[in-house]
Amino acid sequence: MMIRISGSDVDQIDTSTLSELERSILQKKQKSSVTYLYDSPTALLFELNMRSKIVEAAKAMNASHVSFATFHNSRANDKFWSRTDNGGFRQKAGVLTSDAINDIFKNSRLYGFECATAMVIILYKATLDSIGKDRFNTYFKDLFLYDWNYDNHLRLVRVNDKNEAYPGDVLYFENPDHNPKTPEWQGENAIMLADNLYFGHGIGIRTEEGIIASLNTNRRSGSTTSAFLSDEVEHPDFEYLRKLENPIMARIGMHTYIYRRLGS
């Protein structure tokens, strides 16, 4: 087994309380050649639960009426968000962050954005559903939704091994020979939902082969260079988010911008 828990045994975890998805993640990690270390059984269970929440949020966005839109054509409910000149959305003063995030799913017809922003929204929604409204509103304030811009408390961990991807991870499909007239299709950010099943905003829920086939329809004329699933894998810092439930922690910043190639 490649899961190690400080001062405990993974076999002592009651798997009957886990969902089918959570059990599948646990089993896959146990069979991995990579060793995953956890401070406590609670830390492992929090990660499993939050990964399931990320999958649920991705499926909810897929089932919603949110549109795919470039930054130029982006839109949001002006009750909760102010659209900026670059096509981003800034949270309005006087509204709860939890309400602003939930509104994207509740009044989805009013929203349109590209896939990087969609990934961040999904991660915010999963965080809200994992740590609860009170803690979420305490630590996440004045959000700015634009590409891969995100609050300091939404820390992301990157690994470069797609073979160690699990449901709830964000992966990237690269389209190196995309049509220059449609730069939004130079790649697709996607949430892993299950083995060989992904959600990409603007493409929907498809297999790896399905997403690649979709991107290949947006290549240069005559191109034979296929899109492909890159090795990039990102997920939230689950242990950090779990500790946000501790009320003595102080807010340490506002926003972080991580550069990442633009994609659909």
mmCIF file of C-alpha atoms in Angstrom:
data_model
loop_
_atom_site.group_PDB
_atom_site.id
_atom_site.type_symbol
_atom_site.label_atom_id
_atom_site.label_comp_id
_atom_site.label_asym_id
_atom_site.label_seq_id
_atom_site.Cartn_x
_atom_site.Cartn_y
_atom_site.Cartn_z
ATOM 1 C CA MET A 1 0.000 0.000 0.000
ATOM 2 C CA MET A 2 1.294 3.437 -0.920
ATOM 3 C CA ILE A 3 -0.801 5.481 1.529
ATOM 4 C CA ARG A 4 0.862 6.192 4.846
ATOM 5 C CA ILE A 5 -0.872 7.871 7.759
ATOM 6 C CA SER A 6 1.126 9.199 10.683
ATOM 7 C CA GLY A 7 0.427 7.117 13.786
ATOM 8 C CA SER A 8 -2.366 5.136 12.156
ATOM 9 C CA ASP A 9 -3.152 2.393 9.663
ATOM 10 C CA VAL A 10 -5.138 3.023 6.498
ATOM 11 C CA ASP A 11 -6.833 -0.352 7.032
ATOM 12 C CA GLN A 12 -8.536 1.129 10.082
ATOM 13 C CA ILE A 13 -10.555 3.525 7.924
ATOM 14 C CA ASP A 14 -14.185 2.454 7.624
ATOM 15 C CA THR A 15 -14.610 2.408 3.851
ATOM 16 C CA SER A 16 -18.320 1.625 4.203
ATOM 17 C CA THR A 17 -18.870 5.330 4.887
ATOM 18 C CA LEU A 18 -17.211 6.317 1.600
ATOM 19 C CA SER A 19 -18.936 6.876 -1.704
ATOM 20 C CA GLU A 20 -18.122 4.631 -4.632
ATOM 21 C CA LEU A 21 -15.996 7.401 -6.134
ATOM 22 C CA GLU A 22 -14.105 7.950 -2.881
ATOM 23 C CA ARG A 23 -13.414 4.229 -2.536
ATOM 24 C CA SER A 24 -12.113 4.081 -6.108
ATOM 25 C CA ILE A 25 -9.702 6.984 -5.429
ATOM 26 C CA LEU A 26 -8.527 5.325 -2.226
ATOM 27 C CA GLN A 27 -7.934 2.005 -3.972
ATOM 28 C CA LYS A 28 -6.048 3.631 -6.843
ATOM 29 C CA LYS A 29 -3.787 5.512 -4.431
ATOM 30 C CA GLN A 30 -3.142 2.341 -2.480
ATOM 31 C CA LYS A 31 -1.933 0.644 -5.660
ATOM 32 C CA SER A 32 0.238 3.562 -6.768
ATOM 33 C CA SER A 33 4.027 3.394 -6.900
ATOM 34 C CA VAL A 34 4.014 6.893 -5.366
ATOM 35 C CA THR A 35 3.829 7.148 -1.576
ATOM 36 C CA TYR A 36 1.101 9.499 -0.321
ATOM 37 C CA LEU A 37 1.621 10.771 3.234
ATOM 38 C CA TYR A 38 -1.159 12.064 5.519
ATOM 39 C CA ASP A 39 -0.983 13.512 9.011
ATOM 40 C CA SER A 40 -4.169 11.767 10.109
ATOM 41 C CA PRO A 41 -7.104 9.682 8.867
ATOM 42 C CA THR A 42 -9.121 12.924 8.914
ATOM 43 C CA ALA A 43 -6.713 14.485 6.410
ATOM 44 C CA LEU A 44 -7.146 11.572 4.001
ATOM 45 C CA LEU A 45 -10.923 11.600 4.383
ATOM 46 C CA PHE A 46 -11.050 15.355 3.769
ATOM 47 C CA GLU A 47 -9.168 14.945 0.494
ATOM 48 C CA LEU A 48 -11.427 12.112 -0.644
ATOM 49 C CA ASN A 49 -14.513 14.167 0.195
ATOM 50 C CA MET A 50 -13.244 17.312 -1.509
ATOM 51 C CA ARG A 51 -12.250 15.407 -4.625
ATOM 52 C CA SER A 52 -15.826 14.127 -4.805
ATOM 53 C CA LYS A 53 -17.088 17.700 -4.348
ATOM 54 C CA ILE A 54 -14.922 18.865 -7.269
ATOM 55 C CA VAL A 55 -16.398 16.133 -9.448
ATOM 56 C CA GLU A 56 -19.919 17.085 -8.332
ATOM 57 C CA ALA A 57 -19.288 20.770 -9.107
ATOM 58 C CA ALA A 58 -17.929 19.909 -12.564
ATOM 59 C CA LYS A 59 -20.968 17.777 -13.334
ATOM 60 C CA ALA A 60 -23.241 20.562 -12.055
ATOM 61 C CA MET A 61 -21.598 23.073 -14.379
ATOM 62 C CA ASN A 62 -21.952 20.659 -17.281
ATOM 63 C CA ALA A 63 -25.663 20.274 -16.506
ATOM 64 C CA SER A 64 -26.158 24.037 -16.160
ATOM 65 C CA HIS A 65 -26.901 26.638 -18.802
ATOM 66 C CA VAL A 66 -23.579 28.445 -18.456
ATOM 67 C CA SER A 67 -22.259 29.306 -21.919
ATOM 68 C CA PHE A 68 -18.764 29.094 -23.248
ATOM 69 C CA ALA A 69 -17.531 32.592 -24.120
ATOM 70 C CA THR A 70 -14.230 34.275 -24.864
ATOM 71 C CA PHE A 71 -13.092 37.090 -22.584
ATOM 72 C CA HIS A 72 -14.403 39.569 -25.127
ATOM 73 C CA ASN A 73 -17.912 38.133 -24.878
ATOM 74 C CA SER A 74 -17.996 37.095 -21.226
ATOM 75 C CA ARG A 75 -20.986 37.944 -19.066
ATOM 76 C CA ALA A 76 -22.186 37.531 -15.481
ATOM 77 C CA ASN A 77 -25.100 38.373 -13.203
ATOM 78 C CA ASP A 78 -24.569 42.050 -12.370
ATOM 79 C CA LYS A 79 -26.275 41.554 -9.019
ATOM 80 C CA PHE A 80 -23.146 39.767 -7.798
ATOM 81 C CA TRP A 81 -20.361 40.568 -10.255
ATOM 82 C CA SER A 82 -18.968 43.606 -12.093
ATOM 83 C CA ARG A 83 -17.529 42.805 -15.507
ATOM 84 C CA THR A 84 -14.069 44.314 -16.016
ATOM 85 C CA ASP A 85 -12.609 45.640 -19.262
ATOM 86 C CA ASN A 86 -10.533 42.482 -19.771
ATOM 87 C CA GLY A 87 -13.600 40.249 -19.501
ATOM 88 C CA GLY A 88 -13.131 39.196 -15.896
ATOM 89 C CA PHE A 89 -15.678 39.363 -13.062
ATOM 90 C CA ARG A 90 -15.072 41.211 -9.812
ATOM 91 C CA GLN A 91 -17.239 40.368 -6.812
ATOM 92 C CA LYS A 92 -19.445 43.294 -5.825
ATOM 93 C CA ALA A 93 -19.203 44.827 -2.379
ATOM 94 C CA GLY A 94 -21.896 43.859 0.073
ATOM 95 C CA VAL A 95 -22.578 40.372 -1.276
ATOM 96 C CA LEU A 96 -21.502 37.136 0.364
ATOM 97 C CA THR A 97 -18.856 35.250 -1.563
ATOM 98 C CA SER A 98 -20.786 32.015 -1.104
ATOM 99 C CA ASP A 99 -23.880 33.597 -2.658
ATOM 100 C CA ALA A 100 -21.853 34.945 -5.579
ATOM 101 C CA ILE A 101 -20.351 31.522 -6.346
ATOM 102 C CA ASN A 102 -23.622 29.657 -5.879
ATOM 103 C CA ASP A 103 -25.402 32.106 -8.190
ATOM 104 C CA ILE A 104 -23.249 30.936 -11.106
ATOM 105 C CA PHE A 105 -24.904 27.539 -10.781
ATOM 106 C CA LYS A 106 -28.333 28.852 -9.750
ATOM 107 C CA ASN A 107 -28.750 31.503 -12.463
ATOM 108 C CA SER A 108 -26.424 29.909 -14.984
ATOM 109 C CA ARG A 109 -28.157 31.392 -18.051
ATOM 110 C CA LEU A 110 -26.734 34.776 -17.064
ATOM 111 C CA TYR A 111 -23.109 33.601 -17.298
ATOM 112 C CA GLY A 112 -20.612 33.015 -20.063
ATOM 113 C CA PHE A 113 -16.844 32.478 -19.664
ATOM 114 C CA GLU A 114 -13.923 30.413 -20.968
ATOM 115 C CA CYS A 115 -12.524 27.189 -19.568
ATOM 116 C CA ALA A 116 -9.757 28.410 -17.267
ATOM 117 C CA THR A 117 -12.242 30.592 -15.377
ATOM 118 C CA ALA A 118 -14.604 27.620 -15.286
ATOM 119 C CA MET A 119 -11.960 25.495 -13.565
ATOM 120 C CA VAL A 120 -11.381 28.114 -10.862
ATOM 121 C CA ILE A 121 -15.130 28.490 -10.286
ATOM 122 C CA ILE A 122 -15.481 24.723 -9.900
ATOM 123 C CA LEU A 123 -12.665 24.676 -7.340
ATOM 124 C CA TYR A 124 -14.267 27.553 -5.412
ATOM 125 C CA LYS A 125 -17.602 25.729 -5.401
ATOM 126 C CA ALA A 126 -15.994 22.521 -4.140
ATOM 127 C CA THR A 127 -14.137 24.446 -1.440
ATOM 128 C CA LEU A 128 -17.375 26.108 -0.320
ATOM 129 C CA ASP A 129 -19.133 22.743 -0.158
ATOM 130 C CA SER A 130 -16.195 21.182 1.719
ATOM 131 C CA ILE A 131 -15.406 23.734 4.446
ATOM 132 C CA GLY A 132 -18.863 25.291 4.782
ATOM 133 C CA LYS A 133 -20.329 28.711 4.119
ATOM 134 C CA ASP A 134 -19.086 30.434 7.278
ATOM 135 C CA ARG A 135 -15.427 29.482 6.842
ATOM 136 C CA PHE A 136 -15.572 30.088 3.094
ATOM 137 C CA ASN A 137 -16.917 33.615 3.573
ATOM 138 C CA THR A 138 -14.313 34.281 6.257
ATOM 139 C CA TYR A 139 -11.327 33.466 4.094
ATOM 140 C CA PHE A 140 -12.523 34.085 0.540
ATOM 141 C CA LYS A 141 -13.418 37.710 -0.090
ATOM 142 C CA ASP A 142 -13.377 40.164 -2.998
ATOM 143 C CA LEU A 143 -12.942 37.466 -5.623
ATOM 144 C CA PHE A 144 -11.765 38.307 -9.117
ATOM 145 C CA LEU A 145 -12.627 35.671 -11.722
ATOM 146 C CA TYR A 146 -10.352 35.889 -14.727
ATOM 147 C CA ASP A 147 -8.391 33.079 -16.372
ATOM 148 C CA TRP A 148 -6.217 31.383 -13.687
ATOM 149 C CA ASN A 149 -6.465 34.255 -11.222
ATOM 150 C CA TYR A 150 -7.452 32.986 -7.772
ATOM 151 C CA ASP A 151 -7.422 33.896 -4.094
ATOM 152 C CA ASN A 152 -4.330 33.073 -2.008
ATOM 153 C CA HIS A 153 -6.345 30.624 0.069
ATOM 154 C CA LEU A 154 -7.071 28.514 -2.983
ATOM 155 C CA ARG A 155 -3.581 27.079 -3.122
ATOM 156 C CA LEU A 156 -2.910 24.738 -6.020
ATOM 157 C CA VAL A 157 -0.356 21.948 -6.151
ATOM 158 C CA ARG A 158 1.129 20.969 -9.512
ATOM 159 C CA VAL A 159 2.688 17.659 -10.485
ATOM 160 C CA ASN A 160 3.856 16.631 -13.921
ATOM 161 C CA ASP A 161 2.636 13.057 -14.139
ATOM 162 C CA LYS A 162 -0.715 12.372 -15.763
ATOM 163 C CA ASN A 163 -0.406 8.750 -14.662
ATOM 164 C CA GLU A 164 -0.883 9.977 -11.095
ATOM 165 C CA ALA A 165 -4.077 11.903 -11.853
ATOM 166 C CA TYR A 166 -7.181 11.219 -9.775
ATOM 167 C CA PRO A 167 -10.811 12.335 -9.977
ATOM 168 C CA GLY A 168 -10.949 15.975 -8.916
ATOM 169 C CA ASP A 169 -7.642 16.876 -10.564
ATOM 170 C CA VAL A 170 -7.353 19.541 -13.267
ATOM 171 C CA LEU A 171 -5.549 18.436 -16.426
ATOM 172 C CA TYR A 172 -4.628 20.172 -19.637
ATOM 173 C CA PHE A 173 -5.165 19.025 -23.223
ATOM 174 C CA GLU A 174 -2.777 20.828 -25.550
ATOM 175 C CA ASN A 175 -3.572 21.635 -29.168
ATOM 176 C CA PRO A 176 -0.175 22.768 -30.515
ATOM 177 C CA ASP A 177 -1.254 23.301 -34.118
ATOM 178 C CA HIS A 178 -4.527 25.099 -33.412
ATOM 179 C CA ASN A 179 -6.113 27.419 -35.921
ATOM 180 C CA PRO A 180 -4.631 30.892 -35.254
ATOM 181 C CA LYS A 181 -8.051 32.407 -35.949
ATOM 182 C CA THR A 182 -9.424 30.607 -32.863
ATOM 183 C CA PRO A 183 -6.732 30.976 -30.165
ATOM 184 C CA GLU A 184 -9.268 29.950 -27.527
ATOM 185 C CA TRP A 185 -8.873 26.386 -28.826
ATOM 186 C CA GLN A 186 -5.127 26.163 -28.259
ATOM 187 C CA GLY A 187 -5.946 23.869 -25.384
ATOM 188 C CA GLU A 188 -8.613 22.659 -22.983
ATOM 189 C CA ASN A 189 -8.513 22.671 -19.197
ATOM 190 C CA ALA A 190 -10.484 19.735 -17.840
ATOM 191 C CA ILE A 191 -11.570 18.170 -14.553
ATOM 192 C CA MET A 192 -10.966 14.432 -14.246
ATOM 193 C CA LEU A 193 -14.286 12.806 -13.288
ATOM 194 C CA ALA A 194 -13.267 9.135 -13.413
ATOM 195 C CA ASP A 195 -10.784 6.961 -15.247
ATOM 196 C CA ASN A 196 -10.740 8.281 -18.816
ATOM 197 C CA LEU A 197 -13.634 10.683 -18.287
ATOM 198 C CA TYR A 198 -13.235 14.459 -18.156
ATOM 199 C CA PHE A 199 -15.264 17.665 -18.102
ATOM 200 C CA GLY A 200 -14.034 20.543 -20.220
ATOM 201 C CA HIS A 201 -16.128 23.721 -20.349
ATOM 202 C CA GLY A 202 -17.136 24.299 -23.952
ATOM 203 C CA ILE A 203 -16.661 20.631 -24.863
ATOM 204 C CA GLY A 204 -18.597 18.848 -22.128
ATOM 205 C CA ILE A 205 -18.040 15.426 -20.565
ATOM 206 C CA ARG A 206 -15.950 13.201 -22.797
ATOM 207 C CA THR A 207 -13.193 10.615 -22.792
ATOM 208 C CA GLU A 208 -9.593 11.577 -23.458
ATOM 209 C CA GLU A 209 -10.072 10.488 -27.050
ATOM 210 C CA GLY A 210 -13.259 12.541 -27.338
ATOM 211 C CA ILE A 211 -11.643 15.768 -26.125
ATOM 212 C CA ILE A 212 -8.653 15.241 -28.415
ATOM 213 C CA ALA A 213 -10.976 14.616 -31.373
ATOM 214 C CA SER A 214 -12.873 17.834 -30.591
ATOM 215 C CA LEU A 215 -9.676 19.891 -30.388
ATOM 216 C CA ASN A 216 -8.442 18.346 -33.622
ATOM 217 C CA THR A 217 -11.372 19.926 -35.451
ATOM 218 C CA ASN A 218 -9.846 23.301 -34.551
ATOM 219 C CA ARG A 219 -6.410 22.879 -36.134
ATOM 220 C CA ARG A 220 -4.720 24.665 -38.996
ATOM 221 C CA SER A 221 -5.927 23.587 -42.405
ATOM 222 C CA GLY A 222 -4.008 20.484 -43.469
ATOM 223 C CA SER A 223 -2.426 19.931 -40.051
ATOM 224 C CA THR A 224 -1.597 16.375 -38.983
ATOM 225 C CA THR A 225 -0.324 17.334 -35.529
ATOM 226 C CA SER A 226 -2.830 15.986 -33.023
ATOM 227 C CA ALA A 227 -3.874 17.503 -29.747
ATOM 228 C CA PHE A 228 -2.758 15.507 -26.704
ATOM 229 C CA LEU A 229 -3.173 15.189 -22.938
ATOM 230 C CA SER A 230 -0.189 16.886 -21.313
ATOM 231 C CA ASP A 231 1.543 15.755 -18.134
ATOM 232 C CA GLU A 232 0.310 18.814 -16.187
ATOM 233 C CA VAL A 233 -1.877 17.901 -13.200
ATOM 234 C CA GLU A 234 -3.130 20.364 -10.593
ATOM 235 C CA HIS A 235 -5.245 20.025 -7.483
ATOM 236 C CA PRO A 236 -5.971 22.122 -4.394
ATOM 237 C CA ASP A 237 -3.733 21.914 -1.349
ATOM 238 C CA PHE A 238 -6.234 19.764 0.498
ATOM 239 C CA GLU A 239 -4.439 19.857 3.838
ATOM 240 C CA TYR A 240 -4.210 23.649 3.786
ATOM 241 C CA LEU A 241 -7.924 23.960 3.046
ATOM 242 C CA ARG A 242 -8.762 21.455 5.772
ATOM 243 C CA LYS A 243 -6.916 23.618 8.276
ATOM 244 C CA LEU A 244 -8.961 26.660 7.260
ATOM 245 C CA GLU A 245 -11.630 25.166 9.477
ATOM 246 C CA ASN A 246 -9.425 26.346 12.348
ATOM 247 C CA PRO A 247 -10.871 29.770 13.306
ATOM 248 C CA ILE A 248 -7.572 31.138 14.689
ATOM 249 C CA MET A 249 -5.931 31.256 11.262
ATOM 250 C CA ALA A 250 -5.524 34.755 9.881
ATOM 251 C CA ARG A 251 -6.099 35.918 6.363
ATOM 252 C CA ILE A 252 -2.681 36.352 4.766
ATOM 253 C CA GLY A 253 -3.395 37.868 1.400
ATOM 254 C CA MET A 254 -5.835 38.774 -1.272
ATOM 255 C CA HIS A 255 -5.059 37.412 -4.726
ATOM 256 C CA THR A 256 -2.470 35.402 -6.598
ATOM 257 C CA TYR A 257 -1.996 35.254 -10.338
ATOM 258 C CA ILE A 258 -0.332 32.149 -11.723
ATOM 259 C CA TYR A 259 0.691 32.362 -15.368
ATOM 260 C CA ARG A 260 -0.639 29.580 -17.506
ATOM 261 C CA ARG A 261 -1.073 29.258 -21.231
ATOM 262 C CA LEU A 262 -4.437 30.487 -22.401
ATOM 263 C CA GLY A 263 -6.872 27.847 -23.520
ATOM 264 C CA SER A 264 -10.541 27.341 -24.111
#
